[in-house]
PDB file of C-alpha atoms and ligand atoms in Angstrom:
ATOM      1  CA  LEU A  35       5.363 -46.863 131.717  1.00  0.00           C
ATOM      2  CA  LEU A  36       8.792 -46.949 129.441  1.00  0.00           C
ATOM      3  CA  LEU A  37      10.622 -48.632 132.824  1.00  0.00           C
ATOM      4  CA  LYS A  38      12.403 -50.995 130.765  1.00  0.00           C
ATOM      5  CA  SER A  39      14.504 -48.843 128.855  1.00  0.00           C
ATOM      6  CA  LYS A  40      16.103 -45.754 130.046  1.00  0.00           C
ATOM      7  CA  GLY A  41      19.017 -47.610 131.482  1.00  0.00           C
ATOM      8  CA  SER A  42      17.253 -49.048 134.510  1.00  0.00           C
ATOM      9  CA  ASN A  43      17.003 -52.417 135.404  1.00  0.00           C
ATOM     10  CA  VAL A  44      13.139 -53.320 135.966  1.00  0.00           C
ATOM     11  CA  GLU A  45      12.417 -56.983 134.654  1.00  0.00           C
ATOM     12  CA  GLU A  46       8.927 -57.284 135.955  1.00  0.00           C
ATOM     13  CA  VAL A  47       6.650 -54.452 137.038  1.00  0.00           C
ATOM     14  CA  PHE A  48       3.289 -55.356 138.872  1.00  0.00           C
ATOM     15  CA  TYR A  49       0.912 -53.137 138.770  1.00  0.00           C
ATOM     16  CA  PHE A  50      -2.539 -52.732 141.119  1.00  0.00           C
ATOM     17  CA  ASP A  51      -5.442 -50.276 141.438  1.00  0.00           C
ATOM     18  CA  SER A  52      -5.264 -50.864 145.137  1.00  0.00           C
ATOM     19  CA  ILE A  53      -3.036 -53.116 147.588  1.00  0.00           C
ATOM     20  CA  ASN A  54      -2.344 -53.618 151.444  1.00  0.00           C
ATOM     21  CA  SER A  55       1.406 -52.118 151.352  1.00  0.00           C
ATOM     22  CA  THR A  56       3.669 -52.440 148.281  1.00  0.00           C
ATOM     23  CA  ASN A  57       6.841 -53.361 150.143  1.00  0.00           C
ATOM     24  CA  GLU A  58       4.829 -56.277 151.763  1.00  0.00           C
ATOM     25  CA  TYR A  59       3.923 -57.533 148.524  1.00  0.00           C
ATOM     26  CA  ALA A  60       7.288 -57.341 146.589  1.00  0.00           C
ATOM     27  CA  LYS A  61       8.904 -58.996 150.271  1.00  0.00           C
ATOM     28  CA  GLU A  62       6.530 -62.052 149.500  1.00  0.00           C
ATOM     29  CA  ILE A  63       7.428 -61.876 145.912  1.00  0.00           C
ATOM     30  CA  GLY A  64      11.198 -62.222 147.225  1.00  0.00           C
ATOM     31  CA  ARG A  65      10.674 -64.954 149.667  1.00  0.00           C
ATOM     32  CA  ASN A  66       8.915 -66.618 146.823  1.00  0.00           C
ATOM     33  CA  SER A  67      10.998 -66.787 143.654  1.00  0.00           C
ATOM     34  CA  ASN A  68      14.083 -66.353 142.195  1.00  0.00           C
ATOM     35  CA  MET A  69      12.859 -62.884 140.739  1.00  0.00           C
ATOM     36  CA  GLU A  70      14.164 -59.372 141.049  1.00  0.00           C
ATOM     37  CA  ASN A  71      14.407 -56.409 139.845  1.00  0.00           C
ATOM     38  CA  VAL A  72      10.795 -56.171 140.150  1.00  0.00           C
ATOM     39  CA  LEU A  73       8.657 -53.250 140.640  1.00  0.00           C
ATOM     40  CA  VAL A  74       5.121 -53.094 143.045  1.00  0.00           C
ATOM     41  CA  ILE A  75       3.362 -50.380 142.080  1.00  0.00           C
ATOM     42  CA  SER A  76      -0.240 -49.514 143.744  1.00  0.00           C
ATOM     43  CA  ASP A  77      -2.656 -46.206 143.222  1.00  0.00           C
ATOM     44  CA  ILE A  78      -4.127 -47.020 147.344  1.00  0.00           C
ATOM     45  CA  GLN A  79      -2.280 -48.548 149.980  1.00  0.00           C
ATOM     46  CA  THR A  80      -4.407 -49.599 152.469  1.00  0.00           C
ATOM     47  CA  ASP A  81      -1.875 -50.628 155.232  1.00  0.00           C
ATOM     48  CA  GLY A  82       1.348 -48.427 153.937  1.00  0.00           C
ATOM     49  CA  LYS A  83       4.130 -48.973 156.099  1.00  0.00           C
ATOM     50  CA  GLY A  84       6.872 -46.509 157.884  1.00  0.00           C
ATOM     51  CA  ARG A  85       9.231 -47.403 160.184  1.00  0.00           C
ATOM     52  CA  LEU A  86       9.409 -49.389 162.947  1.00  0.00           C
ATOM     53  CA  GLY A  87       5.626 -50.155 162.795  1.00  0.00           C
ATOM     54  CA  ARG A  88       4.518 -46.287 162.340  1.00  0.00           C
ATOM     55  CA  LYS A  89       2.166 -46.140 158.828  1.00  0.00           C
ATOM     56  CA  TRP A  90       2.539 -44.218 156.305  1.00  0.00           C
ATOM     57  CA  LEU A  91      -1.012 -42.833 154.529  1.00  0.00           C
ATOM     58  CA  SER A  92      -1.516 -43.888 150.927  1.00  0.00           C
ATOM     59  CA  SER A  93      -4.989 -44.055 150.728  1.00  0.00           C
ATOM     60  CA  GLU A  94      -5.409 -41.583 147.620  1.00  0.00           C
ATOM     61  CA  SER A  95      -4.194 -42.137 144.168  1.00  0.00           C
ATOM     62  CA  SER A  96      -2.784 -38.309 144.082  1.00  0.00           C
ATOM     63  CA  GLY A  97       0.190 -40.372 145.455  1.00  0.00           C
ATOM     64  CA  VAL A  98       3.457 -42.363 144.016  1.00  0.00           C
ATOM     65  CA  TRP A  99       3.568 -45.638 146.077  1.00  0.00           C
ATOM     66  CA  MET A 100       6.030 -48.131 145.187  1.00  0.00           C
ATOM     67  CA  SER A 101       8.238 -51.399 145.638  1.00  0.00           C
ATOM     68  CA  LEU A 102      11.504 -51.957 144.543  1.00  0.00           C
ATOM     69  CA  LEU A 103      12.618 -55.740 144.802  1.00  0.00           C
ATOM     70  CA  LEU A 104      16.447 -56.436 144.985  1.00  0.00           C
ATOM     71  CA  LYS A 105      18.686 -59.168 145.358  1.00  0.00           C
ATOM     72  CA  PRO A 106      22.554 -57.335 145.537  1.00  0.00           C
ATOM     73  CA  ASN A 107      25.360 -58.984 146.093  1.00  0.00           C
ATOM     74  CA  LEU A 108      26.210 -57.337 149.521  1.00  0.00           C
ATOM     75  CA  ASN A 109      27.474 -57.561 153.224  1.00  0.00           C
ATOM     76  CA  PRO A 110      24.122 -56.474 155.571  1.00  0.00           C
ATOM     77  CA  THR A 111      25.944 -53.890 156.780  1.00  0.00           C
ATOM     78  CA  ASP A 112      26.310 -51.923 153.683  1.00  0.00           C
ATOM     79  CA  ALA A 113      21.810 -52.249 152.770  1.00  0.00           C
ATOM     80  CA  SER A 114      21.683 -49.051 154.789  1.00  0.00           C
ATOM     81  CA  LYS A 115      23.348 -47.333 151.890  1.00  0.00           C
ATOM     82  CA  ILE A 116      19.864 -48.460 149.772  1.00  0.00           C
ATOM     83  CA  THR A 117      18.588 -46.504 151.677  1.00  0.00           C
ATOM     84  CA  GLN A 118      20.074 -43.222 150.931  1.00  0.00           C
ATOM     85  CA  ILE A 119      20.615 -43.977 147.008  1.00  0.00           C
ATOM     86  CA  ALA A 120      16.763 -44.062 147.038  1.00  0.00           C
ATOM     87  CA  SER A 121      17.168 -40.181 148.832  1.00  0.00           C
ATOM     88  CA  ALA A 122      19.301 -39.267 146.353  1.00  0.00           C
ATOM     89  CA  ALA A 123      16.992 -40.585 143.793  1.00  0.00           C
ATOM     90  CA  ILE A 124      13.913 -38.951 144.740  1.00  0.00           C
ATOM     91  CA  VAL A 125      15.863 -35.534 145.151  1.00  0.00           C
ATOM     92  CA  THR A 126      17.249 -36.201 141.995  1.00  0.00           C
ATOM     93  CA  ALA A 127      13.666 -36.203 139.927  1.00  0.00           C
ATOM     94  CA  ILE A 128      11.958 -33.626 141.999  1.00  0.00           C
ATOM     95  CA  GLU A 129      14.705 -31.185 141.130  1.00  0.00           C
ATOM     96  CA  GLU A 130      14.110 -31.448 137.104  1.00  0.00           C
ATOM     97  CA  PHE A 131      10.647 -31.445 137.209  1.00  0.00           C
ATOM     98  CA  TYR A 132      10.474 -29.268 140.426  1.00  0.00           C
ATOM     99  CA  ASN A 133      11.851 -25.689 140.787  1.00  0.00           C
ATOM    100  CA  LEU A 134      11.764 -26.665 144.499  1.00  0.00           C
ATOM    101  CA  ASN A 135      14.630 -26.589 147.486  1.00  0.00           C
ATOM    102  CA  VAL A 136      13.948 -30.092 148.284  1.00  0.00           C
ATOM    103  CA  GLY A 137      16.208 -31.691 151.847  1.00  0.00           C
ATOM    104  CA  ILE A 138      17.199 -35.114 153.046  1.00  0.00           C
ATOM    105  CA  LYS A 139      16.219 -35.801 156.560  1.00  0.00           C
ATOM    106  CA  TRP A 140      19.182 -38.231 157.799  1.00  0.00           C
ATOM    107  CA  PRO A 141      17.956 -41.033 156.183  1.00  0.00           C
ATOM    108  CA  ASN A 142      14.726 -41.407 154.623  1.00  0.00           C
ATOM    109  CA  ASP A 143      12.769 -38.144 154.414  1.00  0.00           C
ATOM    110  CA  ILE A 144      12.195 -36.291 151.784  1.00  0.00           C
ATOM    111  CA  ILE A 145      11.627 -32.828 153.109  1.00  0.00           C
ATOM    112  CA  ILE A 146      10.328 -29.159 151.072  1.00  0.00           C
ATOM    113  CA  ASN A 147       9.956 -26.003 153.297  1.00  0.00           C
ATOM    114  CA  GLY A 148       9.700 -28.013 156.952  1.00  0.00           C
ATOM    115  CA  LYS A 149       7.766 -30.545 155.538  1.00  0.00           C
ATOM    116  CA  LYS A 150       7.809 -34.510 154.599  1.00  0.00           C
ATOM    117  CA  ILE A 151       6.248 -34.817 150.756  1.00  0.00           C
ATOM    118  CA  ALA A 152       8.320 -38.165 150.441  1.00  0.00           C
ATOM    119  CA  GLY A 153       9.787 -41.001 152.122  1.00  0.00           C
ATOM    120  CA  VAL A 154      11.958 -44.497 151.555  1.00  0.00           C
ATOM    121  CA  LEU A 155      11.379 -47.893 153.900  1.00  0.00           C
ATOM    122  CA  THR A 156      14.147 -50.406 153.787  1.00  0.00           C
ATOM    123  CA  GLU A 157      13.298 -54.436 154.198  1.00  0.00           C
ATOM    124  CA  MET A 158      16.062 -56.201 154.194  1.00  0.00           C
ATOM    125  CA  ASN A 159      15.586 -60.284 154.564  1.00  0.00           C
ATOM    126  CA  SER A 160      19.070 -62.386 155.373  1.00  0.00           C
ATOM    127  CA  GLU A 161      20.246 -64.851 156.840  1.00  0.00           C
ATOM    128  CA  LEU A 162      24.277 -66.479 157.826  1.00  0.00           C
ATOM    129  CA  GLY A 163      25.669 -62.916 156.827  1.00  0.00           C
ATOM    130  CA  GLU A 164      24.001 -63.217 153.605  1.00  0.00           C
ATOM    131  CA  ILE A 165      21.574 -61.057 151.636  1.00  0.00           C
ATOM    132  CA  ASN A 166      18.291 -62.740 150.659  1.00  0.00           C
ATOM    133  CA  PHE A 167      16.727 -60.111 149.451  1.00  0.00           C
ATOM    134  CA  ILE A 168      15.828 -56.053 149.997  1.00  0.00           C
ATOM    135  CA  VAL A 169      12.245 -54.329 148.837  1.00  0.00           C
ATOM    136  CA  VAL A 170      13.092 -50.557 148.997  1.00  0.00           C
ATOM    137  CA  GLY A 171       9.650 -49.225 149.376  1.00  0.00           C
ATOM    138  CA  ILE A 172       9.127 -45.100 148.114  1.00  0.00           C
ATOM    139  CA  GLY A 173       6.737 -43.206 148.794  1.00  0.00           C
ATOM    140  CA  ILE A 174       6.088 -39.631 147.355  1.00  0.00           C
ATOM    141  CA  ASN A 175       3.195 -37.071 147.584  1.00  0.00           C
ATOM    142  CA  VAL A 176       2.301 -35.403 144.670  1.00  0.00           C
ATOM    143  CA  ASN A 177      -0.619 -34.169 143.747  1.00  0.00           C
ATOM    144  CA  THR A 178      -2.367 -34.663 147.385  1.00  0.00           C
ATOM    145  CA  LYS A 179      -4.282 -31.489 147.692  1.00  0.00           C
ATOM    146  CA  SER A 180      -4.877 -32.070 151.460  1.00  0.00           C
ATOM    147  CA  PHE A 181      -4.460 -34.622 154.069  1.00  0.00           C
ATOM    148  CA  PRO A 182      -5.313 -36.730 157.213  1.00  0.00           C
ATOM    149  CA  GLU A 183      -5.529 -34.431 160.310  1.00  0.00           C
ATOM    150  CA  GLU A 184      -3.187 -36.508 162.057  1.00  0.00           C
ATOM    151  CA  ILE A 185      -0.493 -35.260 159.462  1.00  0.00           C
ATOM    152  CA  SER A 186      -1.582 -32.293 158.471  1.00  0.00           C
ATOM    153  CA  ASP A 187       0.948 -29.952 160.084  1.00  0.00           C
ATOM    154  CA  ILE A 188       4.144 -32.269 158.753  1.00  0.00           C
ATOM    155  CA  ALA A 189       2.832 -33.865 155.370  1.00  0.00           C
ATOM    156  CA  SER A 190       2.658 -31.677 152.692  1.00  0.00           C
ATOM    157  CA  SER A 191       2.999 -32.661 149.036  1.00  0.00           C
ATOM    158  CA  LEU A 192       4.620 -31.290 145.680  1.00  0.00           C
ATOM    159  CA  PHE A 193       1.719 -29.819 144.502  1.00  0.00           C
ATOM    160  CA  LEU A 194       1.151 -28.206 147.580  1.00  0.00           C
ATOM    161  CA  GLU A 195       4.968 -27.040 147.283  1.00  0.00           C
ATOM    162  CA  SER A 196       4.904 -25.555 143.750  1.00  0.00           C
ATOM    163  CA  GLY A 197       1.211 -25.008 142.523  1.00  0.00           C
ATOM    164  CA  LEU A 198       1.844 -28.110 139.946  1.00  0.00           C
ATOM    165  CA  GLU A 199       0.050 -30.660 138.947  1.00  0.00           C
ATOM    166  CA  ILE A 200       2.612 -33.815 136.895  1.00  0.00           C
ATOM    167  CA  ASP A 201       1.620 -36.920 135.611  1.00  0.00           C
ATOM    168  CA  ARG A 202       2.849 -39.785 138.417  1.00  0.00           C
ATOM    169  CA  LYS A 203       3.917 -41.471 135.369  1.00  0.00           C
ATOM    170  CA  LYS A 204       6.711 -39.081 134.314  1.00  0.00           C
ATOM    171  CA  ILE A 205       8.155 -39.348 138.484  1.00  0.00           C
ATOM    172  CA  ILE A 206       8.071 -42.405 138.365  1.00  0.00           C
ATOM    173  CA  GLU A 207      10.372 -43.033 135.448  1.00  0.00           C
ATOM    174  CA  LYS A 208      12.730 -40.610 136.330  1.00  0.00           C
ATOM    175  CA  VAL A 209      12.884 -41.876 140.144  1.00  0.00           C
ATOM    176  CA  ILE A 210      13.479 -45.215 138.611  1.00  0.00           C
ATOM    177  CA  TYR A 211      16.206 -44.295 136.391  1.00  0.00           C
ATOM    178  CA  TYR A 212      18.039 -42.355 138.994  1.00  0.00           C
ATOM    179  CA  PHE A 213      17.664 -45.037 141.680  1.00  0.00           C
ATOM    180  CA  TYR A 214      20.081 -47.362 138.653  1.00  0.00           C
ATOM    181  CA  LYS A 215      22.100 -45.337 137.625  1.00  0.00           C
ATOM    182  CA  PHE A 216      23.068 -44.735 141.068  1.00  0.00           C
ATOM    183  CA  TYR A 217      22.627 -48.195 142.284  1.00  0.00           C
ATOM    184  CA  ASN A 218      24.247 -49.841 139.027  1.00  0.00           C
ATOM    185  CA  GLU A 219      27.364 -47.384 139.678  1.00  0.00           C
ATOM    186  CA  TYR A 220      27.571 -48.450 143.440  1.00  0.00           C
ATOM    187  CA  ILE A 221      27.004 -52.465 143.437  1.00  0.00           C
ATOM    188  CA  LYS A 222      29.521 -53.006 139.642  1.00  0.00           C
ATOM    189  CA  ASN A 223      31.828 -49.969 140.200  1.00  0.00           C
ATOM    190  CA  LYS A 224      31.403 -49.251 144.080  1.00  0.00           C
ATOM    191  CA  GLU A 225      31.507 -45.975 143.546  1.00  0.00           C
ATOM    192  CA  PHE A 226      29.092 -44.232 146.025  1.00  0.00           C
ATOM    193  CA  ASN A 227      30.476 -40.500 145.726  1.00  0.00           C
ATOM    194  CA  GLU A 228      28.069 -39.094 144.028  1.00  0.00           C
ATOM    195  CA  VAL A 229      24.933 -40.498 146.160  1.00  0.00           C
ATOM    196  CA  LEU A 230      27.228 -39.268 149.271  1.00  0.00           C
ATOM    197  CA  ASP A 231      27.456 -35.968 147.922  1.00  0.00           C
ATOM    198  CA  ILE A 232      23.950 -35.713 147.638  1.00  0.00           C
ATOM    199  CA  ASN A 233      23.158 -36.960 150.545  1.00  0.00           C
ATOM    200  CA  LYS A 234      25.476 -34.396 152.290  1.00  0.00           C
ATOM    201  CA  LYS A 235      24.263 -31.327 149.911  1.00  0.00           C
ATOM    202  CA  LYS A 236      20.861 -31.748 150.359  1.00  0.00           C
ATOM    203  CA  SER A 237      21.056 -32.538 154.516  1.00  0.00           C
ATOM    204  CA  VAL A 238      18.283 -31.244 156.508  1.00  0.00           C
ATOM    205  CA  THR A 239      19.812 -32.725 159.652  1.00  0.00           C
ATOM    206  CA  LEU A 240      23.804 -31.753 159.167  1.00  0.00           C
ATOM    207  CA  ASN A 241      25.669 -28.723 161.229  1.00  0.00           C
ATOM    208  CA  ARG A 242      22.447 -28.342 163.669  1.00  0.00           C
ATOM    209  CA  ASP A 243      22.171 -30.046 167.210  1.00  0.00           C
ATOM    210  CA  VAL A 244      20.148 -33.416 166.495  1.00  0.00           C
ATOM    211  CA  PHE A 245      17.614 -35.737 169.408  1.00  0.00           C
ATOM    212  CA  ILE A 246      19.628 -39.304 169.473  1.00  0.00           C
ATOM    213  CA  ILE A 247      17.336 -41.744 170.939  1.00  0.00           C
ATOM    214  CA  ARG A 248      19.548 -45.107 171.860  1.00  0.00           C
ATOM    215  CA  ARG A 249      18.571 -47.299 174.352  1.00  0.00           C
ATOM    216  CA  ASN A 250      15.599 -45.990 175.598  1.00  0.00           C
ATOM    217  CA  GLU A 251      17.722 -42.712 176.502  1.00  0.00           C
ATOM    218  CA  THR A 252      17.630 -39.377 174.527  1.00  0.00           C
ATOM    219  CA  PHE A 253      20.265 -37.198 174.232  1.00  0.00           C
ATOM    220  CA  GLU A 254      21.473 -33.925 172.720  1.00  0.00           C
ATOM    221  CA  ALA A 255      24.342 -33.670 169.922  1.00  0.00           C
ATOM    222  CA  TYR A 256      25.054 -31.891 167.377  1.00  0.00           C
ATOM    223  CA  ALA A 257      25.409 -33.271 163.924  1.00  0.00           C
ATOM    224  CA  TYR A 258      28.942 -32.243 161.723  1.00  0.00           C
ATOM    225  CA  ASP A 259      29.191 -35.153 158.835  1.00  0.00           C
ATOM    226  CA  LEU A 260      28.397 -37.862 157.449  1.00  0.00           C
ATOM    227  CA  ASN A 261      30.681 -40.626 156.694  1.00  0.00           C
ATOM    228  CA  ARG A 262      32.293 -42.352 154.271  1.00  0.00           C
ATOM    229  CA  ASP A 263      29.831 -44.658 154.324  1.00  0.00           C
ATOM    230  CA  GLY A 264      27.075 -42.068 154.812  1.00  0.00           C
ATOM    231  CA  GLU A 265      26.376 -42.316 158.372  1.00  0.00           C
ATOM    232  CA  LEU A 266      25.560 -39.749 160.852  1.00  0.00           C
ATOM    233  CA  MET A 267      28.251 -38.600 163.057  1.00  0.00           C
ATOM    234  CA  VAL A 268      27.612 -36.471 166.221  1.00  0.00           C
ATOM    235  CA  ARG A 269      29.815 -35.015 168.975  1.00  0.00           C
ATOM    236  CA  ASP A 270      28.331 -34.807 172.226  1.00  0.00           C
ATOM    237  CA  LYS A 271      28.091 -32.146 174.791  1.00  0.00           C
ATOM    238  CA  ASP A 272      31.276 -33.496 175.943  1.00  0.00           C
ATOM    239  CA  GLY A 273      33.068 -33.044 172.754  1.00  0.00           C
ATOM    240  CA  LYS A 274      32.642 -37.258 171.831  1.00  0.00           C
ATOM    241  CA  GLU A 275      32.917 -38.099 168.769  1.00  0.00           C
ATOM    242  CA  SER A 276      30.051 -41.006 167.800  1.00  0.00           C
ATOM    243  CA  VAL A 277      27.950 -42.708 164.465  1.00  0.00           C
ATOM    244  CA  VAL A 278      24.141 -43.057 164.664  1.00  0.00           C
ATOM    245  CA  PHE A 279      22.624 -45.550 163.527  1.00  0.00           C
ATOM    246  CA  TYR A 280      19.298 -45.964 161.005  1.00  0.00           C
ATOM    247  CA  GLY A 281      16.374 -45.398 163.433  1.00  0.00           C
ATOM    248  CA  GLU A 282      18.490 -43.426 166.442  1.00  0.00           C
ATOM    249  CA  VAL A 283      18.008 -40.029 165.273  1.00  0.00           C
ATOM    250  CA  SER A 284      14.851 -37.836 165.691  1.00  0.00           C
ATOM    251  CA  ILE A 285      15.410 -33.280 164.495  1.00  0.00           C
ATOM    252  CA  ARG A 286      13.903 -30.951 166.204  1.00  0.00           C
ATOM    253  CA  GLY A 287      11.747 -28.579 164.340  1.00  0.00           C
ATOM    254  CA  VAL A 288      11.646 -30.523 160.958  1.00  0.00           C
TER     255      VAL A 288
HETATM  256  P1  ADP B 593      10.070 -40.992 160.348  1.00  0.00           P
HETATM  257  O1  ADP B 593      10.952 -41.244 159.251  1.00  0.00           O
HETATM  258  O2  ADP B 593       9.709 -39.691 159.966  1.00  0.00           O
HETATM  259  O3  ADP B 593      10.878 -41.121 162.199  1.00  0.00           O
HETATM  260  P2  ADP B 593       8.367 -43.010 158.976  1.00  0.00           P
HETATM  261  O4  ADP B 593       9.783 -42.945 157.838  1.00  0.00           O
HETATM  262  O5  ADP B 593       8.423 -44.185 159.519  1.00  0.00           O
HETATM  263  O6  ADP B 593       8.767 -41.623 160.119  1.00  0.00           O
HETATM  264  O7  ADP B 593       7.415 -42.750 158.162  1.00  0.00           O
HETATM  265  C1  ADP B 593       5.884 -42.326 159.068  1.00  0.00           C
HETATM  266  C2  ADP B 593       5.273 -41.576 159.850  1.00  0.00           C
HETATM  267  O8  ADP B 593       5.706 -39.894 158.757  1.00  0.00           O
HETATM  268  C3  ADP B 593       4.277 -41.384 159.934  1.00  0.00           C
HETATM  269  O9  ADP B 593       4.347 -41.674 161.729  1.00  0.00           O
HETATM  270  C4  ADP B 593       3.684 -40.335 160.184  1.00  0.00           C
HETATM  271  O10 ADP B 593       4.142 -38.714 161.131  1.00  0.00           O
HETATM  272  C5  ADP B 593       5.004 -39.850 158.802  1.00  0.00           C
HETATM  273  N1  ADP B 593       3.871 -39.941 157.378  1.00  0.00           N
HETATM  274  C6  ADP B 593       2.654 -41.429 157.067  1.00  0.00           C
HETATM  275  N2  ADP B 593       2.095 -40.708 155.759  1.00  0.00           N
HETATM  276  C7  ADP B 593       2.860 -40.004 155.413  1.00  0.00           C
HETATM  277  C8  ADP B 593       2.277 -39.008 154.068  1.00  0.00           C
HETATM  278  N3  ADP B 593       1.893 -39.609 153.225  1.00  0.00           N
HETATM  279  N4  ADP B 593       3.425 -38.419 153.886  1.00  0.00           N
HETATM  280  C9  ADP B 593       3.790 -37.625 154.818  1.00  0.00           C
HETATM  281  N5  ADP B 593       4.151 -38.123 156.027  1.00  0.00           N
HETATM  282  C10 ADP B 593       3.803 -39.226 156.111  1.00  0.00           C
END
């Protein structure tokens, strides 16, 4: 893998045939060492993670399952931007290899033809208002031919959508390349506009009614924009506008 060249900041790569979860392993390194810009990749995950305790099924070596350990000098409230940087990197990388129309279901799912082909899981460790480390997990169904029944209606792969089989290494390299391109722009230059533009342009969440789950209550609202920080802005039935937080939104029909 050419991960140490090509403008990426990756300092160390841990590669596994099989592991419980690349995010868990990266967090372990984050807790127990001073290393950063560490990439953890596994052919198979036996306990891959989604948001809110959900599972990311990744028991086949047909996908890219990887996590980056980062130690950015950022305010914890800006950590959600890392998810959007990863989403933008995944979309940009995919479009270099495949002639596919790729969408982002705000903020962390990558969608093609209404089906989920990739996801991002960002986890933060912070105390006293400072970030100790961030782990950004990326799962991409690349050459997957079929899925377990529980997700066969909602999941797809780049192969199933395009008919094209691609060496996973190429995808890894491109995603990492774009991740660091966008990440360095943001961390070093505080420049987030390109990422925001991609998240807006590719959004399958904007300009439609979405369900918001807030404090055990579900209501419908119209998603009309992302603000400067990439947060979702919605307007409810009474015309009241509000900002939606990560984890609060679910989208009908996608
Ligand atoms: P969401 O953002 O869609 O609410 P998560 O980001 O938490 O969900 O991801 C976990 C969910 O994604 C699971 O509950 C399952 O529905 C779906 N899923 C699990 N594994 C895969 C996979 N390999 N490809 C596509 N979707 C998956």
